[in-house]
Coordinates of C-alpha atoms in Angstrom, one line a residue:
X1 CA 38.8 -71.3 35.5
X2 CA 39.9 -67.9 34.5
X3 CA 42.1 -67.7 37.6
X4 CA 43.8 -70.8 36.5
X5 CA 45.8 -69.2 33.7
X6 CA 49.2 -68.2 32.7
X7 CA 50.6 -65.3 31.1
X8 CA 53.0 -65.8 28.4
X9 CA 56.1 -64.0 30.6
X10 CA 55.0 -66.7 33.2
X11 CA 54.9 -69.6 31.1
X12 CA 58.2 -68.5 29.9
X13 CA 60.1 -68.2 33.0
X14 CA 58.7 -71.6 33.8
X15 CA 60.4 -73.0 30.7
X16 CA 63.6 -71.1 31.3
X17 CA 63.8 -73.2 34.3
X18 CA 63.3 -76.2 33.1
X19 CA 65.8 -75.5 30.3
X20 CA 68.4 -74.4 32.5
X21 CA 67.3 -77.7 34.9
X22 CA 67.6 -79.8 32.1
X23 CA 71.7 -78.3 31.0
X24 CA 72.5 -78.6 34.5
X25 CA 71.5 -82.5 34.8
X26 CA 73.5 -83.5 31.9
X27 CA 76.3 -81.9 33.9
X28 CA 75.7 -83.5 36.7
X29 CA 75.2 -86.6 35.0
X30 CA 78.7 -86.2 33.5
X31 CA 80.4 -85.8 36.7
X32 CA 78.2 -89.7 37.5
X33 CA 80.0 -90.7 34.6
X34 CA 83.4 -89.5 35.0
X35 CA 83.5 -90.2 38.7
X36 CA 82.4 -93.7 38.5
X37 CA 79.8 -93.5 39.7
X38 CA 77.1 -94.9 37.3
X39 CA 77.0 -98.3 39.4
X40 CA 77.1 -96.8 42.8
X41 CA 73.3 -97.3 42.8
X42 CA 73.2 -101.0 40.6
X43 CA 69.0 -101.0 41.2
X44 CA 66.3 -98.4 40.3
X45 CA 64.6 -97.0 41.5
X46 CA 66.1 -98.2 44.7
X47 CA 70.1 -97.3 45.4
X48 CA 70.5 -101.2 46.0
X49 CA 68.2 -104.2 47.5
X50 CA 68.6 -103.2 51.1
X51 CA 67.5 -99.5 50.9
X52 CA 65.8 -96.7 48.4
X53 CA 68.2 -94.3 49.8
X54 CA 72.6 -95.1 50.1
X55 CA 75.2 -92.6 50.5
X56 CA 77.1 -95.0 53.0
X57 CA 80.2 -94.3 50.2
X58 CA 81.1 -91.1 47.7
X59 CA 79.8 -93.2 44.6
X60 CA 75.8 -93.8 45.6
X61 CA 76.4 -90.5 47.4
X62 CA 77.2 -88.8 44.1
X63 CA 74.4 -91.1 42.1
X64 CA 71.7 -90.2 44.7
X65 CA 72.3 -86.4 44.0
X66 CA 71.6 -86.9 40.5
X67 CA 68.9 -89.1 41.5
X68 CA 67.6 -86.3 43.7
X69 CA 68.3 -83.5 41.3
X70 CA 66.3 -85.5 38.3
X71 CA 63.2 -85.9 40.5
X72 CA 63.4 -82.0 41.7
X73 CA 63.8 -80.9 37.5
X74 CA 60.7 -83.4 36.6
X75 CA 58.4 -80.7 39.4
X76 CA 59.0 -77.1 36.4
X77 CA 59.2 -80.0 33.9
X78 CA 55.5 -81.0 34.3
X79 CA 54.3 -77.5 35.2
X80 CA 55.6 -76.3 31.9
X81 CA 53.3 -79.1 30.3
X82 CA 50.3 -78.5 32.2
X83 CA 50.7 -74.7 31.8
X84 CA 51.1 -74.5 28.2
X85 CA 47.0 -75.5 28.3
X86 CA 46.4 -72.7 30.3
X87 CA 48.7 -69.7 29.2
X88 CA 46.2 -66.6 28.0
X89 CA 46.0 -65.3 25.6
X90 CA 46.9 -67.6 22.5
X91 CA 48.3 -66.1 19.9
X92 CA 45.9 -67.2 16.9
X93 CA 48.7 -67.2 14.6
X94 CA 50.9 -69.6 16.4
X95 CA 47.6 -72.0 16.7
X96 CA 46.5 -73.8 19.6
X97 CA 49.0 -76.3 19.6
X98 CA 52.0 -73.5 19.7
X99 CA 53.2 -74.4 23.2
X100 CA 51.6 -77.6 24.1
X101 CA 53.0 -80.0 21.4
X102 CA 57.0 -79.1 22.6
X103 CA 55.9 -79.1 25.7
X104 CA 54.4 -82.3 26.2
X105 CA 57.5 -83.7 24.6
X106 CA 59.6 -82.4 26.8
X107 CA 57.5 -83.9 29.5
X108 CA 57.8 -87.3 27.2
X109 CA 61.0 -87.0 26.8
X110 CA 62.0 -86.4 30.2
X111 CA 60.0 -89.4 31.8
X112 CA 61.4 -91.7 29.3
X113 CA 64.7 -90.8 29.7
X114 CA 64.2 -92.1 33.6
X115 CA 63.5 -94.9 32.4
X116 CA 65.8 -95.6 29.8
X117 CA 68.3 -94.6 33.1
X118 CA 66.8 -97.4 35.3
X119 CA 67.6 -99.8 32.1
X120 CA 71.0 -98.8 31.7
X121 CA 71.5 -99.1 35.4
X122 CA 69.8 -102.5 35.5
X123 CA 72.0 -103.2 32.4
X124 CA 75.1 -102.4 33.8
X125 CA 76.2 -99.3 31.8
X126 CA 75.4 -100.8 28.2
X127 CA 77.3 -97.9 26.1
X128 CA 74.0 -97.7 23.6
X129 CA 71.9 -97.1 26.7
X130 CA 74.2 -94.7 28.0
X131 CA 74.6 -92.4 24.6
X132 CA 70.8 -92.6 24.7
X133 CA 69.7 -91.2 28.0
X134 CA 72.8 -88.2 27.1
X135 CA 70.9 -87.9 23.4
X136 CA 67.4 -87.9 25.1
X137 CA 68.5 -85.5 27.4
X138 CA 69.7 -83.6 24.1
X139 CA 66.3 -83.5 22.7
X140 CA 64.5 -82.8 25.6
X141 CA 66.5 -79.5 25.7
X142 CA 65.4 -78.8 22.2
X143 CA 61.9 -79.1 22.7
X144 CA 61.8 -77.1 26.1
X145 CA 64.1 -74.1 23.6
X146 CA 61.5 -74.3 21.0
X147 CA 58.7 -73.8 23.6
X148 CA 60.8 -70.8 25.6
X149 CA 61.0 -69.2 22.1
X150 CA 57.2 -69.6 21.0
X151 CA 56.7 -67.8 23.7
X152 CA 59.0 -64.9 23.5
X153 CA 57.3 -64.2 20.1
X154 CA 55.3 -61.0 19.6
X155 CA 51.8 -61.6 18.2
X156 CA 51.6 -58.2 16.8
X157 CA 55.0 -58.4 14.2
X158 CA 56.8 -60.1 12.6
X159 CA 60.4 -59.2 11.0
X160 CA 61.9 -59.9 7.2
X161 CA 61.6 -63.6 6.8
X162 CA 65.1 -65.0 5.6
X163 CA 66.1 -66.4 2.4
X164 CA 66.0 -69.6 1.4
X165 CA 69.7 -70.1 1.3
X166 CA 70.0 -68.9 4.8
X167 CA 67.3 -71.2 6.1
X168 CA 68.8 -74.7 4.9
X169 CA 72.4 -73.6 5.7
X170 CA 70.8 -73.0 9.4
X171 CA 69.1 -76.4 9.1
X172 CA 72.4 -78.2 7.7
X173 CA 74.6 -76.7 11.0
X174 CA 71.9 -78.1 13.3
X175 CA 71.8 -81.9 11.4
X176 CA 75.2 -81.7 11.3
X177 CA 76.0 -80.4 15.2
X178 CA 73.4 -83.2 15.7
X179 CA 76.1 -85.7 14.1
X180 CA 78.3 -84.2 15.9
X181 CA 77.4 -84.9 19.3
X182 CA 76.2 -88.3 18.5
X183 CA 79.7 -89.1 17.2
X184 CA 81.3 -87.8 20.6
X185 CA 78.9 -90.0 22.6
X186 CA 80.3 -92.9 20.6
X187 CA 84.1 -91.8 21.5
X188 CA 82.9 -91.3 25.2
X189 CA 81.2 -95.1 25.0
X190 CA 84.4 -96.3 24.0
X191 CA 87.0 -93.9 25.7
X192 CA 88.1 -95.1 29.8
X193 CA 85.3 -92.3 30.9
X194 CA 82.0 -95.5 30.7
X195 CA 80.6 -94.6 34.3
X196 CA 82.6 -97.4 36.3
X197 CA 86.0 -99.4 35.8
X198 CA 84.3 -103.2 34.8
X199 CA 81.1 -101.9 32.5
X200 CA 81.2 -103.0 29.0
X201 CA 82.9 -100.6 26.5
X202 CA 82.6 -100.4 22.6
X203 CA 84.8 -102.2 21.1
X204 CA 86.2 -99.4 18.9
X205 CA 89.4 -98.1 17.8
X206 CA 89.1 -95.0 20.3
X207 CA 91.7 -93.0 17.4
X208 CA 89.5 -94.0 14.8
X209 CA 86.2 -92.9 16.1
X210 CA 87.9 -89.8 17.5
X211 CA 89.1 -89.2 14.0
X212 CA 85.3 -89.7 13.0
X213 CA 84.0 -86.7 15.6
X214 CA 86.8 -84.9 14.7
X215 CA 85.6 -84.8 10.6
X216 CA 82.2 -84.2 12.0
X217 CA 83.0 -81.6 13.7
X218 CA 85.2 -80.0 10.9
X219 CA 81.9 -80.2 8.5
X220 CA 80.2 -78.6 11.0
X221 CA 82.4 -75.3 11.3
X222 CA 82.8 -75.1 7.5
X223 CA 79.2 -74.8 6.9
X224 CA 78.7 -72.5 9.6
X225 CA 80.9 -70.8 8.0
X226 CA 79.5 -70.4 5.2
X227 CA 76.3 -69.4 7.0
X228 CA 78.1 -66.6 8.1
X229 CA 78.7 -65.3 4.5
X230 CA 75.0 -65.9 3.7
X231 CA 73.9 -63.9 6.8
X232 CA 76.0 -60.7 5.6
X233 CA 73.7 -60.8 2.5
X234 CA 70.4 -60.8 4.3
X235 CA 68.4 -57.8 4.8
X236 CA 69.4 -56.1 8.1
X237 CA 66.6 -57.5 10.3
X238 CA 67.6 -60.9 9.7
X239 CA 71.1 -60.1 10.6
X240 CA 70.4 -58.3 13.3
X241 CA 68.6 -61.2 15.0
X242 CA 71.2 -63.7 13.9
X243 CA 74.5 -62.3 14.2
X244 CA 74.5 -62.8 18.4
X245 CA 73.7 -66.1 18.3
X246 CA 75.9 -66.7 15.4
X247 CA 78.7 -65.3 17.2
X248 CA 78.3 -67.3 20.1
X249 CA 78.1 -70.5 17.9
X250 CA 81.2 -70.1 16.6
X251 CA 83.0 -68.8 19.8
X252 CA 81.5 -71.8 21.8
X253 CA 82.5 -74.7 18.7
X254 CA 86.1 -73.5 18.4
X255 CA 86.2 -73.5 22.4
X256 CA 84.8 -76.9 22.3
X257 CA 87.4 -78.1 19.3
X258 CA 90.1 -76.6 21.3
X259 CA 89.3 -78.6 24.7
X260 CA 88.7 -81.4 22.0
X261 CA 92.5 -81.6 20.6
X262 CA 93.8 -81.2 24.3
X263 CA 92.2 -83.6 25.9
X264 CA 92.7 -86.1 23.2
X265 CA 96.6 -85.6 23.5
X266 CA 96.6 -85.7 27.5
X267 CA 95.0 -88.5 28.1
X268 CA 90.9 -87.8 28.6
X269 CA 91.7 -86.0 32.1
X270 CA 88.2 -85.7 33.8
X271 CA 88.1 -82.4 34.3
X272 CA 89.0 -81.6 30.3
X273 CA 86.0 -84.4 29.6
X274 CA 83.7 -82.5 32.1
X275 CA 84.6 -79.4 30.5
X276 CA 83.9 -80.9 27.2
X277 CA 80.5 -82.1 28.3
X278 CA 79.3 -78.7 29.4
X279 CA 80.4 -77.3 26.1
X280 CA 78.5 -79.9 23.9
X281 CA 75.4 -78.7 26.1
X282 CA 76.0 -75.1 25.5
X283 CA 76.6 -75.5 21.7
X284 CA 73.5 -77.6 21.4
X285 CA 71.6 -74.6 23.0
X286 CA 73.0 -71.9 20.5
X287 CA 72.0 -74.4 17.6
X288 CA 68.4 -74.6 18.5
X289 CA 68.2 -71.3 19.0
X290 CA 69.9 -70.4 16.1
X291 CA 67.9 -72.7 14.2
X292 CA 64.7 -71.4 16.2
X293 CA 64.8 -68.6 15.1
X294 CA 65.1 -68.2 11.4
X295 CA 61.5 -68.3 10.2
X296 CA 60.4 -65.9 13.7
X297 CA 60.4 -62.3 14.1
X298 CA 63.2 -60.3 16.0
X299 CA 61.3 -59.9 18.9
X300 CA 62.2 -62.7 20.1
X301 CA 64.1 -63.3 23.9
X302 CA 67.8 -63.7 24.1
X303 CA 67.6 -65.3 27.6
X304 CA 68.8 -68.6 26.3
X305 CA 71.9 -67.5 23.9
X306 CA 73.3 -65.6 27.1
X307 CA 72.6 -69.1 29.4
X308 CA 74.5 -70.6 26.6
X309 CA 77.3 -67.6 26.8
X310 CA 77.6 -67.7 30.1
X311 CA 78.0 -72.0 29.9
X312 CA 80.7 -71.5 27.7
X313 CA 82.9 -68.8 29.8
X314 CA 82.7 -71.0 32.9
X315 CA 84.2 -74.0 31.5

């Protein structure tokens, strides 16, 4: 069985992938969404009740490809779960349990998301089911960020731990960039962007739940703000491992409010909306990191702030 091990640098590139898989299908799903093309397959998992596979027009041509692209992401997906039983050597001080437990929920997460997809298909774009398989999607990028930083860690140190102060401000940006996105899923449910022209809609005020998001999002930069004050009062480990993916937060939320204001005031154009889509992704993966990494030492990787970076620049 000894040849049937990982290393923790394989293990870890494994989860990369799946990380960056997992970003670029809610991407893709977005451009299902804002093409119209949620219907173009109305059965699952068959396209339709004549055939598995459709792309006689551009709408179950585009639906197929995500189709597709979710069945190629579920093949690093489970070999990050089945690896994370096998990766030598543990580190006793993360336990037994340090890579499997996220990882298994990724894997959890990711096969109930396809199926919470084949409801809202079946369902004809319900909004709820809708925000869910985008929020599912959400968490299944957490748990796959927790697992890539687990193992990044260095068994053999550990850096400053951070204060108190610094720790719940961390945990109050991630609830709140939490609320955040689930308050822009509601906007999109109700907005013209539902996945196809006749689906049901919420039957909000679109200006009043964009108003909503909006405050959210406020909250959000004001305590990250003031996170950002706390940090300069750390000891200079803490800050050292902080201040990049601080930075990045910050550049990537008042990106993401910017694209927000303009889009609102020109109509939701697709492209803005896909834009705004890839941000939220990108934003989610700085918080997780962020809020990763407060309680772990400095040695930790910083593959998945520069994915995030790099997310960002491209929209």
């Amino acid at each position: 069985m000894d040849r049937w091990t990982l290393s923790e640098r394989r293990f870890r590139q494994i989860a990369l992938v799946t990380t960056a898989g997992l970003c670029l299908l809610v991407v893709a799903g977005g451009v299902v969404r804002l093409t119209g093309s949620g219907l173009g397959c109305d059965d699952w998992p068959n396209c339709n009740d004549q055939s598995f596979v459709d792309v006689s027009s551009g709408h179950t041509a585009i639906e197929q490809v995500n189709r597709l692209l979710s069945g190629v992401i579920g093949i690093p997906t489970l070999l990050m779960a089945i690896g994370s039983f096998r990766v030598r050597p543990r580190r006793p001080r993360r336990g037994p349990t340090g890579l499997v437990i996220p990882s298994l929920l990724v894997l959890v997460t990711v096969l109930a998301n396809g199926v919470v997809g084949g409801i809202a298909v079946r369902a004809d774009l319900h909004p709820a089911l809708v925000q869910s398989h985008f929020l599912l999607a959400m968490a299944s990028i957490a748990f796959a960020l927790v697992a890539v930083r687990r193992s990044s860690l260095d068994g053999s140190s550990r850096g400053p731990a951070a204060s108190t102060r610094f720790r719940n401000l961390a945990t109050a940006v991630t609830v709140l960039t939490g609320v955040a996105i689930v308050t822009g899923t509601v906007v999109t449910g109700t907005g013209p962007h539902a996945g196809d022209e006749d689906v049901r809609r919420w039957g909000f005020d679109v200006s009043n739940v964009a108003r909503i998001h909006s405050i959210s999002v406020i909250a959000t930069v004001g305590v990250a703000l003031a996170l950002v004050l706390q940090m300069r009062r750390e000891p200079g480990a803490v800050r050292d491992r902080s201040a990049r993916t601080l930075s990045a937060w910050m550049f990537i939320a008042v990106l993401q409010g910017g694209i927000g204001y303009v889009q609102y005031f020109t109509g939701v154009p697709e492209i803005l909306v896909g834009a705004h889509i890839a941000g939220a992704t990108a934003l989610w993966v700085a918080t997780v990191w962020l809020a990763s990494g407060v309680r772990q030492p400095a040695a930790a990787a910083e593959v998945p702030l520069a994915f995030a970076g790099t997310a960002a620049r491209s929209m």
